[in-house]
PDB file of C-alpha atoms and ligand atoms in Angstrom:
ATOM      1  CA  UNK A  16      -2.124 -13.645  13.854  1.00  0.00           C
ATOM      2  CA  UNK A  17      -2.590 -10.470  15.867  1.00  0.00           C
ATOM      3  CA  UNK A  18      -5.885 -10.050  17.677  1.00  0.00           C
ATOM      4  CA  UNK A  19      -8.094  -7.386  16.093  1.00  0.00           C
ATOM      5  CA  UNK A  20      -9.860  -4.687  18.094  1.00  0.00           C
ATOM      6  CA  UNK A  21     -12.266  -2.423  16.202  1.00  0.00           C
ATOM      7  CA  UNK A  22     -13.839   0.705  17.654  1.00  0.00           C
ATOM      8  CA  UNK A  23     -17.028   1.470  15.739  1.00  0.00           C
ATOM      9  CA  UNK A  24     -18.000   5.023  16.641  1.00  0.00           C
ATOM     10  CA  UNK A  25     -21.230   4.766  14.609  1.00  0.00           C
ATOM     11  CA  UNK A  26     -22.868   8.240  14.258  1.00  0.00           C
ATOM     12  CA  UNK A  27     -21.272   9.751  17.350  1.00  0.00           C
ATOM     13  CA  UNK A  28     -18.805  12.518  18.259  1.00  0.00           C
ATOM     14  CA  UNK A  29     -18.146  15.735  16.376  1.00  0.00           C
ATOM     15  CA  UNK A  30     -15.307  16.606  14.057  1.00  0.00           C
ATOM     16  CA  UNK A  31     -14.090  19.041  16.713  1.00  0.00           C
ATOM     17  CA  UNK A  32     -13.810  16.200  19.266  1.00  0.00           C
ATOM     18  CA  UNK A  33     -12.592  13.363  17.051  1.00  0.00           C
ATOM     19  CA  UNK A  34      -8.919  14.348  16.750  1.00  0.00           C
ATOM     20  CA  UNK A  35      -8.305  14.781  20.484  1.00  0.00           C
ATOM     21  CA  UNK A  36     -10.115  11.565  21.313  1.00  0.00           C
ATOM     22  CA  UNK A  37      -8.197   9.592  18.669  1.00  0.00           C
ATOM     23  CA  UNK A  38      -4.908  11.047  19.973  1.00  0.00           C
ATOM     24  CA  UNK A  39      -5.759   9.955  23.520  1.00  0.00           C
ATOM     25  CA  UNK A  40      -6.554   6.425  22.324  1.00  0.00           C
ATOM     26  CA  UNK A  41      -3.367   6.309  20.271  1.00  0.00           C
ATOM     27  CA  UNK A  42      -1.405   7.259  23.380  1.00  0.00           C
ATOM     28  CA  UNK A  43      -3.161   4.645  25.530  1.00  0.00           C
ATOM     29  CA  UNK A  44      -2.440   1.855  23.036  1.00  0.00           C
ATOM     30  CA  UNK A  45       0.038  -0.813  24.062  1.00  0.00           C
ATOM     31  CA  UNK A  46       1.639  -2.931  21.376  1.00  0.00           C
ATOM     32  CA  UNK A  47       0.559  -6.502  20.677  1.00  0.00           C
ATOM     33  CA  UNK A  48      -2.924  -6.185  19.195  1.00  0.00           C
ATOM     34  CA  UNK A  49      -4.147  -4.480  16.021  1.00  0.00           C
ATOM     35  CA  UNK A  50      -6.536  -1.622  16.767  1.00  0.00           C
ATOM     36  CA  UNK A  51      -8.616   0.089  14.100  1.00  0.00           C
ATOM     37  CA  UNK A  52     -10.966   3.021  14.714  1.00  0.00           C
ATOM     38  CA  UNK A  53     -14.084   3.369  12.572  1.00  0.00           C
ATOM     39  CA  UNK A  54     -15.221   7.017  12.813  1.00  0.00           C
ATOM     40  CA  UNK A  55     -18.001   8.575  10.729  1.00  0.00           C
ATOM     41  CA  UNK A  56     -16.897   9.238   7.124  1.00  0.00           C
ATOM     42  CA  UNK A  57     -16.689  12.973   7.668  1.00  0.00           C
ATOM     43  CA  UNK A  58     -13.998  12.479  10.341  1.00  0.00           C
ATOM     44  CA  UNK A  59     -11.809   9.902   8.605  1.00  0.00           C
ATOM     45  CA  UNK A  60      -9.129  12.383   7.592  1.00  0.00           C
ATOM     46  CA  UNK A  61      -8.950  14.054  10.999  1.00  0.00           C
ATOM     47  CA  UNK A  62      -8.699  10.736  12.794  1.00  0.00           C
ATOM     48  CA  UNK A  63      -6.142   9.439  10.304  1.00  0.00           C
ATOM     49  CA  UNK A  64      -3.997  12.531  10.879  1.00  0.00           C
ATOM     50  CA  UNK A  65      -4.282  12.130  14.666  1.00  0.00           C
ATOM     51  CA  UNK A  66      -3.012   8.577  15.092  1.00  0.00           C
ATOM     52  CA  UNK A  67       0.369   6.976  14.621  1.00  0.00           C
ATOM     53  CA  UNK A  68      -0.149   3.453  15.827  1.00  0.00           C
ATOM     54  CA  UNK A  69      -3.845   2.835  15.388  1.00  0.00           C
ATOM     55  CA  UNK A  70      -5.476   2.045  12.050  1.00  0.00           C
ATOM     56  CA  UNK A  71      -8.470   3.877  10.626  1.00  0.00           C
ATOM     57  CA  UNK A  72     -11.392   2.289   8.830  1.00  0.00           C
ATOM     58  CA  UNK A  73     -14.669   3.351   7.227  1.00  0.00           C
ATOM     59  CA  UNK A  74     -18.052   2.238   8.493  1.00  0.00           C
ATOM     60  CA  UNK A  75     -19.360   1.716   4.989  1.00  0.00           C
ATOM     61  CA  UNK A  76     -18.506   2.065   1.297  1.00  0.00           C
ATOM     62  CA  UNK A  77     -20.108   1.670  -2.118  1.00  0.00           C
ATOM     63  CA  UNK A  78     -18.927  -0.834  -4.701  1.00  0.00           C
ATOM     64  CA  UNK A  79     -19.088   1.322  -7.846  1.00  0.00           C
ATOM     65  CA  UNK A  80     -15.920   3.201  -8.801  1.00  0.00           C
ATOM     66  CA  UNK A  81     -17.507   6.618  -9.260  1.00  0.00           C
ATOM     67  CA  UNK A  82     -20.540   8.386 -10.649  1.00  0.00           C
ATOM     68  CA  UNK A  83     -24.048   9.414  -9.735  1.00  0.00           C
ATOM     69  CA  UNK A  84     -24.395   7.752  -6.326  1.00  0.00           C
ATOM     70  CA  UNK A  85     -25.402  10.592  -4.055  1.00  0.00           C
ATOM     71  CA  UNK A  86     -24.235  10.217  -0.491  1.00  0.00           C
ATOM     72  CA  UNK A  87     -21.839   7.357  -1.091  1.00  0.00           C
ATOM     73  CA  UNK A  88     -18.083   6.887  -0.616  1.00  0.00           C
ATOM     74  CA  UNK A  89     -16.047   4.783  -3.064  1.00  0.00           C
ATOM     75  CA  UNK A  90     -13.269   2.337  -2.317  1.00  0.00           C
ATOM     76  CA  UNK A  91     -10.879   4.494  -4.376  1.00  0.00           C
ATOM     77  CA  UNK A  92     -11.598   7.494  -2.151  1.00  0.00           C
ATOM     78  CA  UNK A  93     -10.739   5.425   0.928  1.00  0.00           C
ATOM     79  CA  UNK A  94      -7.539   4.101  -0.659  1.00  0.00           C
ATOM     80  CA  UNK A  95      -6.512   7.601  -1.659  1.00  0.00           C
ATOM     81  CA  UNK A  96      -6.857   8.722   1.959  1.00  0.00           C
ATOM     82  CA  UNK A  97      -4.861   5.760   3.270  1.00  0.00           C
ATOM     83  CA  UNK A  98      -7.849   4.155   4.956  1.00  0.00           C
ATOM     84  CA  UNK A  99      -6.990   0.531   5.635  1.00  0.00           C
ATOM     85  CA  UNK A 100     -10.287  -1.121   6.573  1.00  0.00           C
ATOM     86  CA  UNK A 101     -14.032  -0.943   6.101  1.00  0.00           C
ATOM     87  CA  UNK A 102     -16.976  -2.540   7.816  1.00  0.00           C
ATOM     88  CA  UNK A 103     -19.272  -4.303   5.352  1.00  0.00           C
ATOM     89  CA  UNK A 104     -22.839  -5.331   6.114  1.00  0.00           C
ATOM     90  CA  UNK A 105     -23.089  -4.046   9.663  1.00  0.00           C
ATOM     91  CA  UNK A 106     -26.477  -5.021  11.096  1.00  0.00           C
ATOM     92  CA  UNK A 107     -27.489  -1.349  11.330  1.00  0.00           C
ATOM     93  CA  UNK A 108     -26.814  -1.015   7.594  1.00  0.00           C
ATOM     94  CA  UNK A 109     -28.905  -4.124   7.009  1.00  0.00           C
ATOM     95  CA  UNK A 110     -31.782  -3.188   9.321  1.00  0.00           C
ATOM     96  CA  UNK A 111     -32.020   0.615   9.165  1.00  0.00           C
ATOM     97  CA  UNK A 112     -30.769   1.154   5.593  1.00  0.00           C
ATOM     98  CA  UNK A 113     -32.175  -2.070   4.166  1.00  0.00           C
ATOM     99  CA  UNK A 114     -28.915  -3.408   2.761  1.00  0.00           C
ATOM    100  CA  UNK A 115     -29.439  -6.952   1.571  1.00  0.00           C
ATOM    101  CA  UNK A 116     -27.073  -9.870   1.057  1.00  0.00           C
ATOM    102  CA  UNK A 117     -26.814  -9.142  -2.676  1.00  0.00           C
ATOM    103  CA  UNK A 118     -25.600  -5.571  -2.123  1.00  0.00           C
ATOM    104  CA  UNK A 119     -23.226  -6.778   0.576  1.00  0.00           C
ATOM    105  CA  UNK A 120     -21.882  -9.368  -1.855  1.00  0.00           C
ATOM    106  CA  UNK A 121     -21.239  -6.647  -4.482  1.00  0.00           C
ATOM    107  CA  UNK A 122     -19.368  -4.585  -1.898  1.00  0.00           C
ATOM    108  CA  UNK A 123     -17.292  -7.537  -0.761  1.00  0.00           C
ATOM    109  CA  UNK A 124     -16.363  -8.550  -4.307  1.00  0.00           C
ATOM    110  CA  UNK A 125     -15.194  -5.016  -5.060  1.00  0.00           C
ATOM    111  CA  UNK A 126     -13.316  -4.450  -1.811  1.00  0.00           C
ATOM    112  CA  UNK A 127     -11.446  -7.766  -1.997  1.00  0.00           C
ATOM    113  CA  UNK A 128      -9.786  -6.457  -5.168  1.00  0.00           C
ATOM    114  CA  UNK A 129      -8.586  -3.324  -3.378  1.00  0.00           C
ATOM    115  CA  UNK A 130      -6.114  -2.371  -0.652  1.00  0.00           C
ATOM    116  CA  UNK A 131      -8.979  -1.933   1.829  1.00  0.00           C
ATOM    117  CA  UNK A 132      -9.472  -4.855   4.233  1.00  0.00           C
ATOM    118  CA  UNK A 133     -13.122  -5.693   4.860  1.00  0.00           C
ATOM    119  CA  UNK A 134     -14.647  -6.561   8.205  1.00  0.00           C
ATOM    120  CA  UNK A 135     -17.719  -8.528   7.157  1.00  0.00           C
ATOM    121  CA  UNK A 136     -20.435  -8.381   9.815  1.00  0.00           C
ATOM    122  CA  UNK A 137     -22.841 -11.272  10.327  1.00  0.00           C
ATOM    123  CA  UNK A 138     -25.437 -11.999  12.976  1.00  0.00           C
ATOM    124  CA  UNK A 139     -28.892 -13.288  13.689  1.00  0.00           C
ATOM    125  CA  UNK A 140     -31.924 -11.529  15.183  1.00  0.00           C
ATOM    126  CA  UNK A 141     -33.275 -12.673  18.538  1.00  0.00           C
ATOM    127  CA  UNK A 142     -36.271 -14.421  16.980  1.00  0.00           C
ATOM    128  CA  UNK A 143     -33.990 -16.406  14.703  1.00  0.00           C
ATOM    129  CA  UNK A 144     -31.924 -17.523  17.704  1.00  0.00           C
ATOM    130  CA  UNK A 145     -35.036 -18.447  19.675  1.00  0.00           C
ATOM    131  CA  UNK A 146     -36.253 -20.497  16.704  1.00  0.00           C
ATOM    132  CA  UNK A 147     -32.957 -22.384  16.599  1.00  0.00           C
ATOM    133  CA  UNK A 148     -31.990 -20.653  13.354  1.00  0.00           C
ATOM    134  CA  UNK A 149     -28.898 -18.754  14.511  1.00  0.00           C
ATOM    135  CA  UNK A 150     -26.366 -20.917  12.681  1.00  0.00           C
ATOM    136  CA  UNK A 151     -28.505 -21.274   9.557  1.00  0.00           C
ATOM    137  CA  UNK A 152     -28.962 -17.481   9.399  1.00  0.00           C
ATOM    138  CA  UNK A 153     -25.277 -16.730   9.814  1.00  0.00           C
ATOM    139  CA  UNK A 154     -24.328 -19.423   7.316  1.00  0.00           C
ATOM    140  CA  UNK A 155     -26.781 -17.981   4.780  1.00  0.00           C
ATOM    141  CA  UNK A 156     -25.333 -14.479   5.231  1.00  0.00           C
ATOM    142  CA  UNK A 157     -21.790 -15.808   4.900  1.00  0.00           C
ATOM    143  CA  UNK A 158     -22.400 -17.929   1.820  1.00  0.00           C
ATOM    144  CA  UNK A 159     -24.255 -15.151  -0.023  1.00  0.00           C
ATOM    145  CA  UNK A 160     -21.718 -12.493   0.923  1.00  0.00           C
ATOM    146  CA  UNK A 161     -18.868 -14.643  -0.396  1.00  0.00           C
ATOM    147  CA  UNK A 162     -20.601 -15.753  -3.596  1.00  0.00           C
ATOM    148  CA  UNK A 163     -18.143 -15.275  -6.461  1.00  0.00           C
ATOM    149  CA  UNK A 164     -15.382 -13.963  -4.169  1.00  0.00           C
ATOM    150  CA  UNK A 165     -12.222 -15.685  -5.359  1.00  0.00           C
ATOM    151  CA  UNK A 166      -9.831 -14.968  -2.515  1.00  0.00           C
ATOM    152  CA  UNK A 167     -10.557 -14.108   1.104  1.00  0.00           C
ATOM    153  CA  UNK A 168      -6.957 -13.330   2.013  1.00  0.00           C
ATOM    154  CA  UNK A 169      -7.043 -10.826   4.868  1.00  0.00           C
ATOM    155  CA  UNK A 170     -10.809 -10.892   5.323  1.00  0.00           C
ATOM    156  CA  UNK A 171     -12.003 -10.363   8.906  1.00  0.00           C
ATOM    157  CA  UNK A 172     -15.401 -11.696   9.932  1.00  0.00           C
ATOM    158  CA  UNK A 173     -17.312 -10.117  12.809  1.00  0.00           C
ATOM    159  CA  UNK A 174     -20.041 -12.155  14.467  1.00  0.00           C
ATOM    160  CA  UNK A 175     -22.416  -9.586  15.911  1.00  0.00           C
ATOM    161  CA  UNK A 176     -25.729 -11.027  17.081  1.00  0.00           C
ATOM    162  CA  UNK A 177     -28.284  -8.254  16.521  1.00  0.00           C
ATOM    163  CA  UNK A 178     -29.887  -8.768  19.932  1.00  0.00           C
ATOM    164  CA  UNK A 179     -26.558  -8.105  21.657  1.00  0.00           C
ATOM    165  CA  UNK A 180     -25.812  -4.809  19.899  1.00  0.00           C
ATOM    166  CA  UNK A 181     -26.303  -1.755  22.085  1.00  0.00           C
ATOM    167  CA  UNK A 182     -28.465  -3.704  24.530  1.00  0.00           C
ATOM    168  CA  UNK A 183     -25.960  -4.387  27.301  1.00  0.00           C
ATOM    169  CA  UNK A 184     -26.830  -8.062  26.793  1.00  0.00           C
ATOM    170  CA  UNK A 185     -23.646  -9.577  25.427  1.00  0.00           C
ATOM    171  CA  UNK A 186     -23.684 -13.125  24.081  1.00  0.00           C
ATOM    172  CA  UNK A 187     -22.416 -15.600  26.650  1.00  0.00           C
ATOM    173  CA  UNK A 188     -18.786 -16.577  26.110  1.00  0.00           C
ATOM    174  CA  UNK A 189     -20.051 -20.082  25.257  1.00  0.00           C
ATOM    175  CA  UNK A 190     -22.409 -18.778  22.542  1.00  0.00           C
ATOM    176  CA  UNK A 191     -19.757 -16.462  21.081  1.00  0.00           C
ATOM    177  CA  UNK A 192     -17.210 -19.284  21.007  1.00  0.00           C
ATOM    178  CA  UNK A 193     -19.659 -21.762  19.550  1.00  0.00           C
ATOM    179  CA  UNK A 194     -20.676 -19.442  16.692  1.00  0.00           C
ATOM    180  CA  UNK A 195     -17.076 -18.391  15.985  1.00  0.00           C
ATOM    181  CA  UNK A 196     -16.135 -22.047  15.731  1.00  0.00           C
ATOM    182  CA  UNK A 197     -19.083 -22.707  13.440  1.00  0.00           C
ATOM    183  CA  UNK A 198     -18.111 -19.795  11.163  1.00  0.00           C
ATOM    184  CA  UNK A 199     -14.510 -21.018  11.098  1.00  0.00           C
ATOM    185  CA  UNK A 200     -15.709 -24.423   9.958  1.00  0.00           C
ATOM    186  CA  UNK A 201     -17.800 -22.856   7.192  1.00  0.00           C
ATOM    187  CA  UNK A 202     -14.879 -20.694   6.043  1.00  0.00           C
ATOM    188  CA  UNK A 203     -12.684 -23.797   5.878  1.00  0.00           C
ATOM    189  CA  UNK A 204     -15.351 -25.658   3.905  1.00  0.00           C
ATOM    190  CA  UNK A 205     -15.703 -22.809   1.385  1.00  0.00           C
ATOM    191  CA  UNK A 206     -11.997 -21.851   1.220  1.00  0.00           C
ATOM    192  CA  UNK A 207      -9.832 -24.793   2.290  1.00  0.00           C
ATOM    193  CA  UNK A 208      -6.826 -23.603   4.274  1.00  0.00           C
ATOM    194  CA  UNK A 209      -8.470 -20.330   5.307  1.00  0.00           C
ATOM    195  CA  UNK A 210     -10.284 -21.609   8.395  1.00  0.00           C
ATOM    196  CA  UNK A 211      -7.223 -21.112  10.569  1.00  0.00           C
ATOM    197  CA  UNK A 212      -5.945 -18.001   8.768  1.00  0.00           C
ATOM    198  CA  UNK A 213      -9.139 -15.936   8.978  1.00  0.00           C
ATOM    199  CA  UNK A 214      -9.725 -13.738  11.986  1.00  0.00           C
ATOM    200  CA  UNK A 215     -13.203 -14.143  13.439  1.00  0.00           C
ATOM    201  CA  UNK A 216     -14.138 -11.531  16.006  1.00  0.00           C
ATOM    202  CA  UNK A 217     -17.121 -10.920  18.291  1.00  0.00           C
ATOM    203  CA  UNK A 218     -19.227  -7.786  18.669  1.00  0.00           C
ATOM    204  CA  UNK A 219     -22.227  -6.891  20.824  1.00  0.00           C
ATOM    205  CA  UNK A 220     -22.111  -5.090  24.189  1.00  0.00           C
ATOM    206  CA  UNK A 221     -18.391  -5.680  24.662  1.00  0.00           C
ATOM    207  CA  UNK A 222     -17.079  -3.605  27.563  1.00  0.00           C
ATOM    208  CA  UNK A 223     -14.194  -3.261  29.985  1.00  0.00           C
ATOM    209  CA  UNK A 224     -15.706  -5.903  32.252  1.00  0.00           C
ATOM    210  CA  UNK A 225     -16.604  -8.746  29.902  1.00  0.00           C
ATOM    211  CA  UNK A 226     -13.511  -8.368  27.727  1.00  0.00           C
ATOM    212  CA  UNK A 227     -11.503 -10.611  30.076  1.00  0.00           C
ATOM    213  CA  UNK A 228     -13.745 -13.624  29.454  1.00  0.00           C
ATOM    214  CA  UNK A 229     -14.093 -12.937  25.718  1.00  0.00           C
ATOM    215  CA  UNK A 230     -10.337 -12.664  25.230  1.00  0.00           C
ATOM    216  CA  UNK A 231      -9.897 -16.216  26.522  1.00  0.00           C
ATOM    217  CA  UNK A 232     -12.065 -17.794  23.815  1.00  0.00           C
ATOM    218  CA  UNK A 233     -10.185 -20.099  21.508  1.00  0.00           C
ATOM    219  CA  UNK A 234     -11.967 -19.268  18.258  1.00  0.00           C
ATOM    220  CA  UNK A 235     -12.500 -15.544  18.885  1.00  0.00           C
ATOM    221  CA  UNK A 236      -9.671 -13.404  17.496  1.00  0.00           C
ATOM    222  CA  UNK A 237     -10.769 -10.028  18.772  1.00  0.00           C
ATOM    223  CA  UNK A 238     -13.766  -7.741  19.178  1.00  0.00           C
ATOM    224  CA  UNK A 239     -15.786  -5.068  17.417  1.00  0.00           C
ATOM    225  CA  UNK A 240     -16.910  -2.497  19.948  1.00  0.00           C
ATOM    226  CA  UNK A 241     -19.632   0.148  19.704  1.00  0.00           C
ATOM    227  CA  UNK A 242     -20.658   2.092  22.814  1.00  0.00           C
ATOM    228  CA  UNK A 243     -17.575   1.285  24.874  1.00  0.00           C
ATOM    229  CA  UNK A 244     -15.297   2.498  22.059  1.00  0.00           C
ATOM    230  CA  UNK A 245     -16.467   6.056  22.830  1.00  0.00           C
ATOM    231  CA  UNK A 246     -15.158   5.882  26.393  1.00  0.00           C
ATOM    232  CA  UNK A 247     -11.430   6.324  26.862  1.00  0.00           C
ATOM    233  CA  UNK A 248     -11.157   4.195  30.014  1.00  0.00           C
ATOM    234  CA  UNK A 249     -13.266   1.339  28.711  1.00  0.00           C
ATOM    235  CA  UNK A 250     -11.617   1.174  25.303  1.00  0.00           C
ATOM    236  CA  UNK A 251      -8.172   1.370  26.903  1.00  0.00           C
ATOM    237  CA  UNK A 252      -9.094  -1.678  28.958  1.00  0.00           C
ATOM    238  CA  UNK A 253     -10.368  -3.441  25.832  1.00  0.00           C
ATOM    239  CA  UNK A 254      -7.149  -2.618  23.947  1.00  0.00           C
ATOM    240  CA  UNK A 255      -5.295  -4.554  26.674  1.00  0.00           C
ATOM    241  CA  UNK A 256      -6.972  -7.655  25.190  1.00  0.00           C
ATOM    242  CA  UNK A 257      -5.444 -10.879  26.413  1.00  0.00           C
ATOM    243  CA  UNK A 258      -3.231  -9.287  29.088  1.00  0.00           C
ATOM    244  CA  UNK A 259      -3.789  -9.983  32.763  1.00  0.00           C
TER     245      UNK A 259
HETATM  246  P1  13P B 328     -22.218  -2.137  21.051  1.00  0.00           P
HETATM  247  O1  13P B 328     -20.819  -2.475  21.513  1.00  0.00           O
HETATM  248  O2  13P B 328     -22.635  -0.761  21.386  1.00  0.00           O
HETATM  249  O3  13P B 328     -23.189  -3.205  21.466  1.00  0.00           O
HETATM  250  O4  13P B 328     -22.174  -2.180  19.433  1.00  0.00           O
HETATM  251  C1  13P B 328     -21.616  -3.262  18.800  1.00  0.00           C
HETATM  252  C2  13P B 328     -21.452  -2.962  17.374  1.00  0.00           C
HETATM  253  O5  13P B 328     -22.418  -2.816  16.640  1.00  0.00           O
HETATM  254  C3  13P B 328     -20.089  -2.808  16.844  1.00  0.00           C
HETATM  255  O6  13P B 328     -20.086  -2.749  15.468  1.00  0.00           O
END
């Protein structure tokens, strides 16, 4: 299983910058890991046309096929453009745009029937961790998201503790490993045989410095990167995942 490196650009960069930046990243890429860029929806086509070796994914999608859903992007539109991945349930979608587990479940059910590979994002808030509820929270998110999902072939799960996102305060390698292992156990319990096959990645203040320690973790199969994915040098270092 190749390690997975996602670059989540969030709402950053301009269309006029996206192509050049994606080209530079594509050039810096060394084989061995799978790298997928997640630009804003408006730049998907430009980024797709600018890369040869990197994948391109959406930051969000809607589960209905088509119709009166102002502002949304369908799975069919992504497939038609050759977009291979999509984030689902990112914590900023949950917190800022009030997406709940039921909506995330609808998205996951729809996307699992398509050619788009989902990266399901899970993670607890700081208060939940302080109250000893980190595992229970993540388990709840996982179980609800997967409710009624028949197959999870190809699914990628990103553990992104909310308190570590954009704060510079990454989870300790021990905490990231411990939660990844916990999620793996839950996946195996829900879908026997899939515990080992499912890539579980970590996100939250990953950078060129802490990537070395993260890449050594047994149960962590890659990273989802926000801020550092906008910096050529840092993301190049991160794309060297697992190399000395
Ligand atoms: P940062 O790397 O900026 O903390 O963001 C993480 C993230 O949300 C990736 O999806």
